[in-house]
Coordinates of N, CA and C in Angstrom, one line a residue:
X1 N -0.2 6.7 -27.7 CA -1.5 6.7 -26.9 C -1.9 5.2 -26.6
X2 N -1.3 4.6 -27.5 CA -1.9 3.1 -27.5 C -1.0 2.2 -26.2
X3 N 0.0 2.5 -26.0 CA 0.8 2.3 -25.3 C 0.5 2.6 -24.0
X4 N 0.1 3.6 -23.5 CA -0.4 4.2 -22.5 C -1.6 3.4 -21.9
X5 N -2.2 3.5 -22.5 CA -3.5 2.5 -22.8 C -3.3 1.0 -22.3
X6 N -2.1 0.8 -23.1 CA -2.1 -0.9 -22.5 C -1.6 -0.8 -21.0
X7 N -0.9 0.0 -21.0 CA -0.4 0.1 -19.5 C -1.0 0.2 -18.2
X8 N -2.1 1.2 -18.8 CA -3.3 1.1 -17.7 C -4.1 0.2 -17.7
X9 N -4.3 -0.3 -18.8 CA -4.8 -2.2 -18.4 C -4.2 -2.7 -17.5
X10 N -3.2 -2.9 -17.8 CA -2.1 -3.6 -16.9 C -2.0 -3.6 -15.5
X11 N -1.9 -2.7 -15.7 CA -1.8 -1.5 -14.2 C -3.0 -2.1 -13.4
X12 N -4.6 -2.1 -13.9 CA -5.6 -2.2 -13.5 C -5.8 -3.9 -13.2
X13 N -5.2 -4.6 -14.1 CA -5.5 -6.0 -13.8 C -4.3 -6.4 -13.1
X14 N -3.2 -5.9 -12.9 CA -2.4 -5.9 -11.6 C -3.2 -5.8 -10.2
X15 N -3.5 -4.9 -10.0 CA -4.5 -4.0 -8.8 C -5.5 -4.7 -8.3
X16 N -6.7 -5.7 -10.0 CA -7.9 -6.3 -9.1 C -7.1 -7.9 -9.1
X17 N -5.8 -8.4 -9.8 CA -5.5 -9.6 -9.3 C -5.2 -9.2 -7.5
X18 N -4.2 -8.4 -6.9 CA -3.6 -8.1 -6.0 C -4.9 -8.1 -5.0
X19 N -6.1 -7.3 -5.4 CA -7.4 -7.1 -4.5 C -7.6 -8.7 -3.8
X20 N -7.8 -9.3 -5.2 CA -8.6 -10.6 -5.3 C -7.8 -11.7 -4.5
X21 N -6.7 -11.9 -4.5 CA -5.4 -12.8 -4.1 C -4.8 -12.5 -2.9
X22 N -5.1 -11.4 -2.4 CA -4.2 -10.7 -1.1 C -5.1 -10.4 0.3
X23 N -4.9 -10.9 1.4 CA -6.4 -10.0 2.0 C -5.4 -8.9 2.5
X24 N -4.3 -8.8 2.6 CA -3.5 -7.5 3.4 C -3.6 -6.0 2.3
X25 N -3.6 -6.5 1.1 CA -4.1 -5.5 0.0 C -5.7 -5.0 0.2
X26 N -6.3 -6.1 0.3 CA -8.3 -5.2 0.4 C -7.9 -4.5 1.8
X27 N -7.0 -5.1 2.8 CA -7.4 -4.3 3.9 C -7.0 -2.7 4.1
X28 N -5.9 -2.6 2.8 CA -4.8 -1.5 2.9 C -6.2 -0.5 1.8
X29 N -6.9 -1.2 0.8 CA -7.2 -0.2 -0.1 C -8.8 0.2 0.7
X30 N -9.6 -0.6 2.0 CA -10.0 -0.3 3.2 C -9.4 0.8 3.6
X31 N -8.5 1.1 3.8 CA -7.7 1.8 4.8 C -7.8 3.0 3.4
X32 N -7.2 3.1 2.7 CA -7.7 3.8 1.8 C -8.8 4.8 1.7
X33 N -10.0 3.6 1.4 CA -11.2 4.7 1.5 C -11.5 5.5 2.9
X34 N -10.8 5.2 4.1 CA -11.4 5.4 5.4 C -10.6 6.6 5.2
X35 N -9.0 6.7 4.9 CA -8.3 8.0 4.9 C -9.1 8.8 4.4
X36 N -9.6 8.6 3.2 CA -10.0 10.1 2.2 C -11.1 10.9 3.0
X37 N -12.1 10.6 3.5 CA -12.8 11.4 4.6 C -12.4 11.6 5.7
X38 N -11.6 10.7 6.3 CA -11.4 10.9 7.9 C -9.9 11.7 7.6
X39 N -9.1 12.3 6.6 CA -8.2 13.2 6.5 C -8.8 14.4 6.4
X40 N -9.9 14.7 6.0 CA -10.3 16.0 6.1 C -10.9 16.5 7.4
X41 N -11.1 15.7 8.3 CA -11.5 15.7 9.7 C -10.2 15.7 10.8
X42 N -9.7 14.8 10.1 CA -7.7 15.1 11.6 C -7.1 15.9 10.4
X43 N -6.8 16.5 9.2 CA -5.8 17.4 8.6 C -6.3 18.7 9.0
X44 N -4.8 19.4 9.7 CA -5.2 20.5 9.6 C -5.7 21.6 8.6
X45 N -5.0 21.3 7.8 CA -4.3 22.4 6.4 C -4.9 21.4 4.9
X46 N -4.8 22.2 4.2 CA -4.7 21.3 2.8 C -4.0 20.2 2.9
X47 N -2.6 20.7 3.3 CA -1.2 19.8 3.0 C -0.9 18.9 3.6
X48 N -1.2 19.2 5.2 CA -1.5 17.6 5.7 C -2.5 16.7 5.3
X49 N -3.6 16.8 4.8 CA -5.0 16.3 4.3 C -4.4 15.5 3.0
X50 N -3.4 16.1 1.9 CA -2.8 15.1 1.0 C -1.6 14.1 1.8
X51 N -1.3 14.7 2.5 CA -0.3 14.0 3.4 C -0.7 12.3 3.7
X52 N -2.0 12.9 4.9 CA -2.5 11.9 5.2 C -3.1 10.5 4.2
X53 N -3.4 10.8 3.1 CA -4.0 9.9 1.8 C -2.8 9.8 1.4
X54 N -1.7 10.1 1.0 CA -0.4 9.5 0.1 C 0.2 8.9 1.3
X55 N 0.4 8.9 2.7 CA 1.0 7.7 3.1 C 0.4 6.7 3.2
X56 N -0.6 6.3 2.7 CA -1.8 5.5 2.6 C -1.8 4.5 1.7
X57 N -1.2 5.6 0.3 CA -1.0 5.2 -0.7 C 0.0 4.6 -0.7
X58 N 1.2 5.1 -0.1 CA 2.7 4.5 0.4 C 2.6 3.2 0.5
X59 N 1.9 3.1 1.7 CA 1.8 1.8 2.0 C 1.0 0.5 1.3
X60 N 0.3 1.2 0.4 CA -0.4 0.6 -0.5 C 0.4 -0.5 -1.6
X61 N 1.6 1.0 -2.2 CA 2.4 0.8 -2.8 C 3.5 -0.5 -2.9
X62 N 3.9 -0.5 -1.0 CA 4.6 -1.2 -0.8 C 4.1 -2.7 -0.8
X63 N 3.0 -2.6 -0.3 CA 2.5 -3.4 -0.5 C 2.2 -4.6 -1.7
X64 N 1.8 -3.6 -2.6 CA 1.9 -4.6 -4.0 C 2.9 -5.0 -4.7
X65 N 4.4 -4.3 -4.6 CA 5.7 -4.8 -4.5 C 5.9 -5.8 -3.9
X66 N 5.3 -6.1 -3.2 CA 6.2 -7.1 -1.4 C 5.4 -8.3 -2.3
X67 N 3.7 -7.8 -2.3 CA 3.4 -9.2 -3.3 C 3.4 -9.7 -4.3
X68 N 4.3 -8.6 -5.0 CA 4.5 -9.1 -6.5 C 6.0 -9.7 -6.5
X69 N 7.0 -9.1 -5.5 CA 7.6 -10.3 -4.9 C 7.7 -11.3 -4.5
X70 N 6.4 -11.4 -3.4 CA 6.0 -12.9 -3.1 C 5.4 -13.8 -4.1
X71 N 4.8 -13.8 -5.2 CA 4.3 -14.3 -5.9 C 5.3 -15.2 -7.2
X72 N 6.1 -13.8 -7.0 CA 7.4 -14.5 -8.1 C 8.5 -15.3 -7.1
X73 N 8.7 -15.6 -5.3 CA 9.4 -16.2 -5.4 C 8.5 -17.7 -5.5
X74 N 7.3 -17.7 -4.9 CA 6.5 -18.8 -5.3 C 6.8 -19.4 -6.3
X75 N 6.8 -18.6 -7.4 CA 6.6 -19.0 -8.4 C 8.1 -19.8 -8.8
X76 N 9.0 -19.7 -8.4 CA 10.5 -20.3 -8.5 C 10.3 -21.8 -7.9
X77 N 9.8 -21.5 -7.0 CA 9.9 -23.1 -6.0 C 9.0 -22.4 -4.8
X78 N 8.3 -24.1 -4.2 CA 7.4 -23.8 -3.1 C 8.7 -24.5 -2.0
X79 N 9.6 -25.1 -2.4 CA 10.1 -25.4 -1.6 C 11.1 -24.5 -0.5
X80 N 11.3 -24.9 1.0 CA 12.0 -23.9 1.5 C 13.5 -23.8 0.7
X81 N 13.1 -22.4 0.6 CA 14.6 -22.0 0.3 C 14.8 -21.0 1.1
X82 N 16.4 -21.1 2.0 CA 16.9 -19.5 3.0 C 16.7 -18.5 2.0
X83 N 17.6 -18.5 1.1 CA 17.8 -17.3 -0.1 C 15.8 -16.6 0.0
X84 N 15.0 -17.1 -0.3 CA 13.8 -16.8 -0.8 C 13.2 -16.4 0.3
X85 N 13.6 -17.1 1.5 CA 12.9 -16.9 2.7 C 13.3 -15.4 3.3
X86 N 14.8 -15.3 2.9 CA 15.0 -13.9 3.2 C 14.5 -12.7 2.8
X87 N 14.7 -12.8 0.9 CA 14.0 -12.0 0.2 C 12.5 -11.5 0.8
X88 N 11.7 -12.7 1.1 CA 10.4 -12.5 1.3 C 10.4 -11.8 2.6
X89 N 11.0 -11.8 4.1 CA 11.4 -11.2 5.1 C 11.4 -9.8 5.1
X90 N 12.5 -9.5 3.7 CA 12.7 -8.3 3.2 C 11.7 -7.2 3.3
X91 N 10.8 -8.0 2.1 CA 9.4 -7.6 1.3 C 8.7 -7.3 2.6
X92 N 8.4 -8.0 3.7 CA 7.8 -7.6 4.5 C 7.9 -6.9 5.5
X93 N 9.3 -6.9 5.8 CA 10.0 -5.8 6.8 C 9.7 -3.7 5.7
X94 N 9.6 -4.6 5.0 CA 9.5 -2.7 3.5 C 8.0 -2.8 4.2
X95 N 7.2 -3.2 4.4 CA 5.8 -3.6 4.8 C 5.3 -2.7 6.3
X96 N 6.1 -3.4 6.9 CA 6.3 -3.1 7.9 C 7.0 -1.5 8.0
X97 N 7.7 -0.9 7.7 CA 8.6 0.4 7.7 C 7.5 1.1 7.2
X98 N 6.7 0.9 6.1 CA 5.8 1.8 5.3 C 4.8 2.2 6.6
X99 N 4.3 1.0 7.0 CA 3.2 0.9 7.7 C 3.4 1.9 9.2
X100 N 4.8 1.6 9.1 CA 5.0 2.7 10.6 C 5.2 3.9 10.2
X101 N 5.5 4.2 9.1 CA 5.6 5.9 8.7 C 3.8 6.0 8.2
X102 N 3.2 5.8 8.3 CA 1.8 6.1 7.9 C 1.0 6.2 9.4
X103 N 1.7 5.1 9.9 CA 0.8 4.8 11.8 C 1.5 6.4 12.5
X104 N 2.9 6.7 12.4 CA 3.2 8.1 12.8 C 2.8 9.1 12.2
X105 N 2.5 9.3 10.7 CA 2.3 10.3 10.1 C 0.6 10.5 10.3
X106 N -0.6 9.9 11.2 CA -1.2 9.9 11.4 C -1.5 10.5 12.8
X107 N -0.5 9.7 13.7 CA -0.6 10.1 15.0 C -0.3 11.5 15.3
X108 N 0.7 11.7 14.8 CA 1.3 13.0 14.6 C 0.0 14.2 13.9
X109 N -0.8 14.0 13.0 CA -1.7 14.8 12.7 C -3.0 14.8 13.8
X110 N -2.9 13.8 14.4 CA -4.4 13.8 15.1 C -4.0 14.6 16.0
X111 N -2.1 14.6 16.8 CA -2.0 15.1 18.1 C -2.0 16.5 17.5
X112 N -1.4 17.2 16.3 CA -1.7 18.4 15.8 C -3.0 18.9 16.1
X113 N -4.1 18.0 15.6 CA -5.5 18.3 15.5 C -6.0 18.9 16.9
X114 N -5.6 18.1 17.7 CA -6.1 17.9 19.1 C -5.4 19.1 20.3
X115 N -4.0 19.6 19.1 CA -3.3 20.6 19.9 C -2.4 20.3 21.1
X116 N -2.2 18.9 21.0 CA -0.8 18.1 21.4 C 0.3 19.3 20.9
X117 N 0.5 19.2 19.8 CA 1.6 19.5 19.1 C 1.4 21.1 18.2

């Protein structure tokens, strides 16, 4: 139990460092609170309505990866390195991918909503 415990510390001061240090993080956990009400308004079903908030989270996800990548290549050297420059490319290209399966997984429910689809 104790273990568990420390983890969600962890976990938690991972989360408010990432808030505090990132603005693409406050704007994603923004995006966040705006899903949880406005998925019950464009979901049609239950299932879309979790849908809608876990790709949210997705991207959330990815997001604190990409910066906890960028933070550790910083942390190697500030100087240009290709090797690091790519890695970090990477991290944000996963950024970018997450972000378009959430921008479709959205659009796609509002056109359901609206009886597009």
């Amino acid at each position: 139990m104790l273990r568990f415990w420390r983890a969600t510390i962890n976990s938690l001061n991972g989360l408010i460092f990432a808030f505090r240090s990132e603005r693409a993080v406050r704007e994603e956990v923004v995006a966040l609170i705006l899903a949880l009400p406005l998925s019950w308004l464009v979901g049609v079903t239950p299932a879309r309505r979790v849908e809608l908030v876990v790709v949210v989270l997705l991207l959330l996800v990815v997001e604190l990866l990409n910066t906890a990548i960028e933070k550790l290549a910083d942390r190697l050297t500030l100087d240009h390195d290709p090797q690091i420059g790519r890695v970090k490319d990477m991290g944000s290209a996963a950024v970018g991918v997450a972000l378009a399966i959430a921008g479709l997984t959205w659009l796609f429910a509002i056109a359901e909503r609206i009886g597009i689809i």
